[in-house]
PDB file of C-alpha atoms in Angstrom:
ATOM      1  CA  MET B 266     -20.280  47.481   2.205  1.00 39.00           C
ATOM      2  CA  ILE B 267     -18.651  46.336  -1.070  1.00 43.00           C
ATOM      3  CA  ILE B 268     -15.634  44.018  -1.006  1.00 46.00           C
ATOM      4  CA  GLU B 269     -13.355  44.106  -4.016  1.00 49.00           C
ATOM      5  CA  TYR B 270     -12.061  40.831  -5.437  1.00 48.00           C
ATOM      6  CA  MET B 271      -8.533  40.295  -4.058  1.00 53.00           C
ATOM      7  CA  GLY B 272      -7.459  37.114  -5.830  1.00 55.00           C
ATOM      8  CA  ASP B 273      -7.989  33.442  -5.101  1.00 57.00           C
ATOM      9  CA  LEU B 274      -9.553  32.936  -1.684  1.00 56.00           C
ATOM     10  CA  SER B 275     -10.444  29.267  -2.227  1.00 58.00           C
ATOM     11  CA  PHE B 276      -8.021  28.178   0.497  1.00 57.00           C
ATOM     12  CA  VAL B 277      -9.865  30.246   3.124  1.00 57.00           C
ATOM     13  CA  SER B 278     -12.489  28.554   5.281  1.00 62.00           C
ATOM     14  CA  PRO B 279     -16.132  29.731   5.105  1.00 62.00           C
ATOM     15  CA  PHE B 280     -15.832  31.071   8.660  1.00 58.00           C
ATOM     16  CA  VAL B 281     -12.889  33.272   7.705  1.00 59.00           C
ATOM     17  CA  LEU B 282     -14.731  34.498   4.609  1.00 56.00           C
ATOM     18  CA  LEU B 283     -17.704  35.442   6.784  1.00 59.00           C
ATOM     19  CA  LEU B 284     -15.324  37.252   9.107  1.00 59.00           C
ATOM     20  CA  LEU B 285     -13.850  39.123   6.145  1.00 54.00           C
ATOM     21  CA  ILE B 286     -17.289  40.191   4.960  1.00 58.00           C
ATOM     22  CA  VAL B 287     -18.207  41.477   8.421  1.00 58.00           C
ATOM     23  CA  MET B 288     -15.055  43.590   8.695  1.00 55.00           C
ATOM     24  CA  SER B 289     -15.631  47.305   8.509  1.00 53.00           C
ATOM     25  CA  ASN B 290     -13.570  48.243   5.461  1.00 66.00           C
ATOM     26  CA  THR B 291     -11.580  46.927   2.521  1.00 73.00           C
ATOM     27  CA  GLU B 292      -8.247  47.762   4.158  1.00 77.00           C
ATOM     28  CA  ASP B 293      -9.048  45.400   7.042  1.00 75.00           C
ATOM     29  CA  VAL B 294      -9.904  42.661   4.578  1.00 73.00           C
ATOM     30  CA  VAL B 295      -6.667  43.184   2.630  1.00 81.00           C
ATOM     31  CA  ALA B 296      -4.607  43.165   5.838  1.00 83.00           C
ATOM     32  CA  GLU B 297      -6.296  39.980   7.091  1.00 81.00           C
ATOM     33  CA  ASN B 298      -5.807  38.326   3.702  1.00 81.00           C
ATOM     34  CA  ALA B 299      -2.089  39.184   3.780  1.00 87.00           C
ATOM     35  CA  ARG B 300      -1.766  37.876   7.351  1.00 89.00           C
ATOM     36  CA  LEU B 301      -3.462  34.581   6.444  1.00 85.00           C
ATOM     37  CA  ARG B 302      -1.329  34.133   3.336  1.00 87.00           C
ATOM     38  CA  ALA B 303       1.835  34.719   5.391  1.00 88.00           C
ATOM     39  CA  GLU B 304       0.631  32.188   7.960  1.00 85.00           C
ATOM     40  CA  VAL B 305       0.004  29.602   5.225  1.00 82.00           C
ATOM     41  CA  GLU B 306       3.508  30.154   3.824  1.00 81.00           C
ATOM     42  CA  GLU B 307       5.063  29.717   7.286  1.00 81.00           C
ATOM     43  CA  LEU B 308       3.137  26.468   7.770  1.00 76.00           C
ATOM     44  CA  LYS B 309       4.336  25.226   4.364  1.00 70.00           C
ATOM     45  CA  LYS B 310       7.953  26.012   5.314  1.00 70.00           C
ATOM     46  CA  SER B 311       7.582  24.219   8.646  1.00 68.00           C
ATOM     47  CA  LEU B 312       6.140  21.166   6.938  1.00 63.00           C
ATOM     48  CA  ALA B 313       8.933  21.128   4.348  1.00 60.00           C
ATOM     49  CA  GLN B 314      11.605  21.346   7.061  1.00 58.00           C
ATOM     50  CA  ALA B 315       9.974  18.598   9.127  1.00 56.00           C
ATOM     51  CA  SER B 316      10.166  16.149   6.218  1.00 59.00           C
ATOM     52  CA  ASN B 317      13.516  17.243   4.848  1.00 68.00           C
ATOM     53  CA  ARG B 318      15.415  13.954   5.342  1.00 73.00           C
ATOM     54  CA  THR B 319      17.499  13.017   2.347  1.00 78.00           C
ATOM     55  CA  ARG B 320      17.569   9.564   0.780  1.00 78.00           C
ATOM     56  CA  ILE B 321      19.735   7.026   2.581  1.00 82.00           C
ATOM     57  CA  GLU B 322      21.763   5.275  -0.102  1.00 80.00           C
ATOM     58  CA  LYS B 323      22.993   2.331   1.990  1.00 81.00           C
ATOM     59  CA  MET B 324      21.050   0.815   4.863  1.00 80.00           C
ATOM     60  CA  SER B 325      23.077   0.612   8.055  1.00 78.00           C
ATOM     61  CA  ASP B 326      22.516  -1.647  11.049  1.00 74.00           C
ATOM     62  CA  GLU B 327      24.253   0.825  13.342  1.00 77.00           C
ATOM     63  CA  VAL B 328      21.946   1.609  16.279  1.00 75.00           C
ATOM     64  CA  LYS B 329      21.657   5.393  16.284  1.00 76.00           C
ATOM     65  CA  ASP B 330      18.744   7.767  16.814  1.00 77.00           C
ATOM     66  CA  ASP B 331      19.105   9.164  13.297  1.00 77.00           C
ATOM     67  CA  ASN B 332      19.054   5.737  11.584  1.00 80.00           C
ATOM     68  CA  PRO B 333      15.454   4.850  10.690  1.00 82.00           C
ATOM     69  CA  TYR B 334      16.442   1.292   9.773  1.00 83.00           C
ATOM     70  CA  SER B 335      18.496   0.256  12.822  1.00 81.00           C
ATOM     71  CA  ARG B 336      15.647  -1.575  14.577  1.00 81.00           C
ATOM     72  CA  LEU B 337      14.607  -3.335  11.361  1.00 83.00           C
ATOM     73  CA  MET B 338      18.176  -4.351  10.609  1.00 82.00           C
ATOM     74  CA  ALA B 339      18.190  -6.087  14.001  1.00 83.00           C
ATOM     75  CA  LEU B 340      16.208  -8.829  12.221  1.00 83.00           C
ATOM     76  CA  LYS B 341      19.344  -9.478  10.190  1.00 83.00           C
ATOM     77  CA  ARG B 342      21.594  -9.494  13.278  1.00 83.00           C
ATOM     78  CA  MET B 343      19.266 -12.017  14.973  1.00 87.00           C
ATOM     79  CA  GLY B 344      19.386 -14.305  11.954  1.00 87.00           C
ATOM     80  CA  ILE B 345      15.666 -13.916  11.180  1.00 89.00           C
ATOM     81  CA  VAL B 346      16.323 -12.235   7.827  1.00 84.00           C
ATOM     82  CA  GLU B 347      19.479 -12.915   5.785  1.00 86.00           C
ATOM     83  CA  ASN B 348      19.615  -9.716   3.770  1.00 85.00           C
ATOM     84  CA  TYR B 349      17.233  -7.003   4.948  1.00 84.00           C
ATOM     85  CA  GLU B 350      18.697  -4.555   2.402  1.00 86.00           C
ATOM     86  CA  LYS B 351      17.065  -6.623  -0.356  1.00 89.00           C
ATOM     87  CA  ILE B 352      13.688  -5.084   0.623  1.00 90.00           C
ATOM     88  CA  ARG B 353      14.678  -2.174  -1.607  1.00 92.00           C
ATOM     89  CA  ASP B 354      14.561  -4.476  -4.643  1.00 94.00           C
ATOM     90  CA  TYR B 355      10.849  -5.200  -4.248  1.00 95.00           C
ATOM     91  CA  SER B 356       7.805  -3.415  -5.645  1.00 97.00           C
ATOM     92  CA  ILE B 357       4.358  -3.842  -4.132  1.00 97.00           C
ATOM     93  CA  ILE B 358       0.981  -2.925  -5.631  1.00 96.00           C
ATOM     94  CA  ILE B 359      -1.675  -1.745  -3.196  1.00 96.00           C
ATOM     95  CA  VAL B 360      -5.190  -1.583  -4.573  1.00 95.00           C
ATOM     96  CA  GLY B 361      -7.419   0.542  -2.360  1.00 94.00           C
ATOM     97  CA  LEU B 362      -6.146   3.016   0.211  1.00 93.00           C
ATOM     98  CA  GLY B 363      -8.879   2.536   2.780  1.00 89.00           C
ATOM     99  CA  GLY B 364      -8.606   0.986   6.222  1.00 88.00           C
ATOM    100  CA  ILE B 365      -6.325  -1.895   5.257  1.00 92.00           C
ATOM    101  CA  GLY B 366      -4.525  -0.475   2.221  1.00 94.00           C
ATOM    102  CA  SER B 367      -3.463   2.760   3.888  1.00 93.00           C
ATOM    103  CA  VAL B 368      -2.046   0.925   6.917  1.00 93.00           C
ATOM    104  CA  ALA B 369      -0.231  -1.581   4.685  1.00 95.00           C
ATOM    105  CA  ALA B 370       1.222   1.274   2.608  1.00 97.00           C
ATOM    106  CA  GLU B 371       2.382   3.079   5.729  1.00 95.00           C
ATOM    107  CA  MET B 372       4.057   0.007   7.245  1.00 95.00           C
ATOM    108  CA  LEU B 373       5.782  -0.933   3.975  1.00 96.00           C
ATOM    109  CA  THR B 374       6.976   2.660   3.628  1.00 95.00           C
ATOM    110  CA  ARG B 375       8.373   2.642   7.165  1.00 93.00           C
ATOM    111  CA  CYS B 376      10.154  -0.652   6.414  1.00 92.00           C
ATOM    112  CA  GLY B 377      11.846   0.870   3.365  1.00 92.00           C
ATOM    113  CA  ILE B 378      10.237  -1.118   0.545  1.00 95.00           C
ATOM    114  CA  GLY B 379      11.729  -0.189  -2.825  1.00 95.00           C
ATOM    115  CA  LYS B 380       8.601   0.921  -4.648  1.00 97.00           C
ATOM    116  CA  LEU B 381       4.879   1.209  -3.945  1.00 97.00           C
ATOM    117  CA  LEU B 382       2.326   1.367  -6.739  1.00 97.00           C
ATOM    118  CA  LEU B 383      -0.842   2.881  -5.293  1.00 97.00           C
ATOM    119  CA  PHE B 384      -4.287   2.443  -6.874  1.00 96.00           C
ATOM    120  CA  ASP B 385      -7.506   4.083  -5.695  1.00 95.00           C
ATOM    121  CA  TYR B 386     -10.251   6.101  -7.343  1.00 95.00           C
ATOM    122  CA  ASP B 387     -11.690   7.825  -4.276  1.00 93.00           C
ATOM    123  CA  ASN B 388     -11.046  11.184  -2.615  1.00 94.00           C
ATOM    124  CA  VAL B 389     -10.113  11.883   0.991  1.00 93.00           C
ATOM    125  CA  GLU B 390     -13.110  12.884   3.122  1.00 92.00           C
ATOM    126  CA  LEU B 391     -13.222  14.272   6.632  1.00 90.00           C
ATOM    127  CA  ALA B 392     -15.065  11.078   7.590  1.00 88.00           C
ATOM    128  CA  ASN B 393     -11.772   9.212   6.892  1.00 83.00           C
ATOM    129  CA  MET B 394      -9.885  11.002   9.655  1.00 80.00           C
ATOM    130  CA  ASN B 395     -10.841   8.668  12.498  1.00 80.00           C
ATOM    131  CA  ARG B 396      -9.367   5.538  10.905  1.00 78.00           C
ATOM    132  CA  LEU B 397      -6.896   6.409   8.171  1.00 80.00           C
ATOM    133  CA  PHE B 398      -3.568   8.213   8.060  1.00 85.00           C
ATOM    134  CA  PHE B 399      -4.852  11.169   6.025  1.00 88.00           C
ATOM    135  CA  ARG B 400      -4.784  14.711   7.412  1.00 89.00           C
ATOM    136  CA  PRO B 401      -7.699  17.189   7.439  1.00 90.00           C
ATOM    137  CA  ASP B 402      -5.852  19.523   5.067  1.00 91.00           C
ATOM    138  CA  GLN B 403      -5.913  16.701   2.475  1.00 92.00           C
ATOM    139  CA  ALA B 404      -9.728  16.536   2.344  1.00 92.00           C
ATOM    140  CA  GLY B 405     -10.839  16.657  -1.282  1.00 94.00           C
ATOM    141  CA  MET B 406      -7.533  15.353  -2.659  1.00 94.00           C
ATOM    142  CA  SER B 407      -7.418  11.997  -4.406  1.00 95.00           C
ATOM    143  CA  LYS B 408      -6.418   9.266  -1.970  1.00 95.00           C
ATOM    144  CA  VAL B 409      -3.449   8.288  -4.123  1.00 96.00           C
ATOM    145  CA  GLU B 410      -2.001  11.816  -4.215  1.00 96.00           C
ATOM    146  CA  ALA B 411      -2.644  12.389  -0.497  1.00 95.00           C
ATOM    147  CA  SER B 412      -1.035   9.007   0.208  1.00 95.00           C
ATOM    148  CA  ARG B 413       1.996   9.783  -1.920  1.00 95.00           C
ATOM    149  CA  GLN B 414       2.396  13.120  -0.117  1.00 93.00           C
ATOM    150  CA  THR B 415       2.098  11.586   3.362  1.00 93.00           C
ATOM    151  CA  LEU B 416       4.208   8.512   2.644  1.00 95.00           C
ATOM    152  CA  ALA B 417       7.007  10.440   0.929  1.00 93.00           C
ATOM    153  CA  ALA B 418       7.257  12.624   4.049  1.00 90.00           C
ATOM    154  CA  ILE B 419       7.518   9.479   6.192  1.00 91.00           C
ATOM    155  CA  ASN B 420      10.254   7.872   4.096  1.00 92.00           C
ATOM    156  CA  PRO B 421      11.888   9.599   1.113  1.00 92.00           C
ATOM    157  CA  ASP B 422      13.814   6.391   0.323  1.00 93.00           C
ATOM    158  CA  VAL B 423      10.705   4.764  -1.156  1.00 95.00           C
ATOM    159  CA  GLU B 424       9.645   5.344  -4.764  1.00 96.00           C
ATOM    160  CA  PHE B 425       5.916   5.895  -5.342  1.00 97.00           C
ATOM    161  CA  GLU B 426       3.647   5.649  -8.356  1.00 96.00           C
ATOM    162  CA  ALA B 427       0.085   6.856  -7.855  1.00 96.00           C
ATOM    163  CA  TYR B 428      -2.803   5.831 -10.098  1.00 96.00           C
ATOM    164  CA  ASN B 429      -6.191   7.487  -9.595  1.00 95.00           C
ATOM    165  CA  TYR B 430      -7.998   4.634 -11.276  1.00 90.00           C
ATOM    166  CA  ASN B 431     -10.813   2.178 -10.532  1.00 89.00           C
ATOM    167  CA  ILE B 432      -9.468  -1.229 -11.527  1.00 86.00           C
ATOM    168  CA  THR B 433     -12.932  -2.840 -11.335  1.00 85.00           C
ATOM    169  CA  ARG B 434     -14.151  -0.947 -14.410  1.00 82.00           C
ATOM    170  CA  SER B 435     -13.068  -1.777 -17.916  1.00 70.00           C
ATOM    171  CA  GLU B 436     -12.550   1.218 -20.155  1.00 65.00           C
TER     172      GLU B 436
END
């Protein structure tokens, strides 16, 4: 059986490609390709809707379910922090997005830090899944781009700069 080239199939897993090859005719392959592409588009739409919160211009200490800062602003009400809103004025550099760096980036993002500058030179591997906040669909991406993607979905109020760069090497 001969399968005609139908466009970019790089997003399809090897198992699915094997399944496509085993199918009895080209029409089945085309139909399965169309079904998979539609499924991918639906998943992309779902992901976009799930992280569709707009930027919050002014932090509020009002305790409501839709206020991501209400529990953090309690630190201000208790007198522990004078001006929690000032966190937005700070920028933090995180060098290395491994076990410690990725957790630090996530917590700072959840707290509403103003800006995170992310440095790493490595790529996401499936072996990272058991201890880091990366997702399997990000395998192969640079850690800084995968981090920016994940963190921006967690908190769109934070500004991110991503640098795929090894700071230990002079160039």
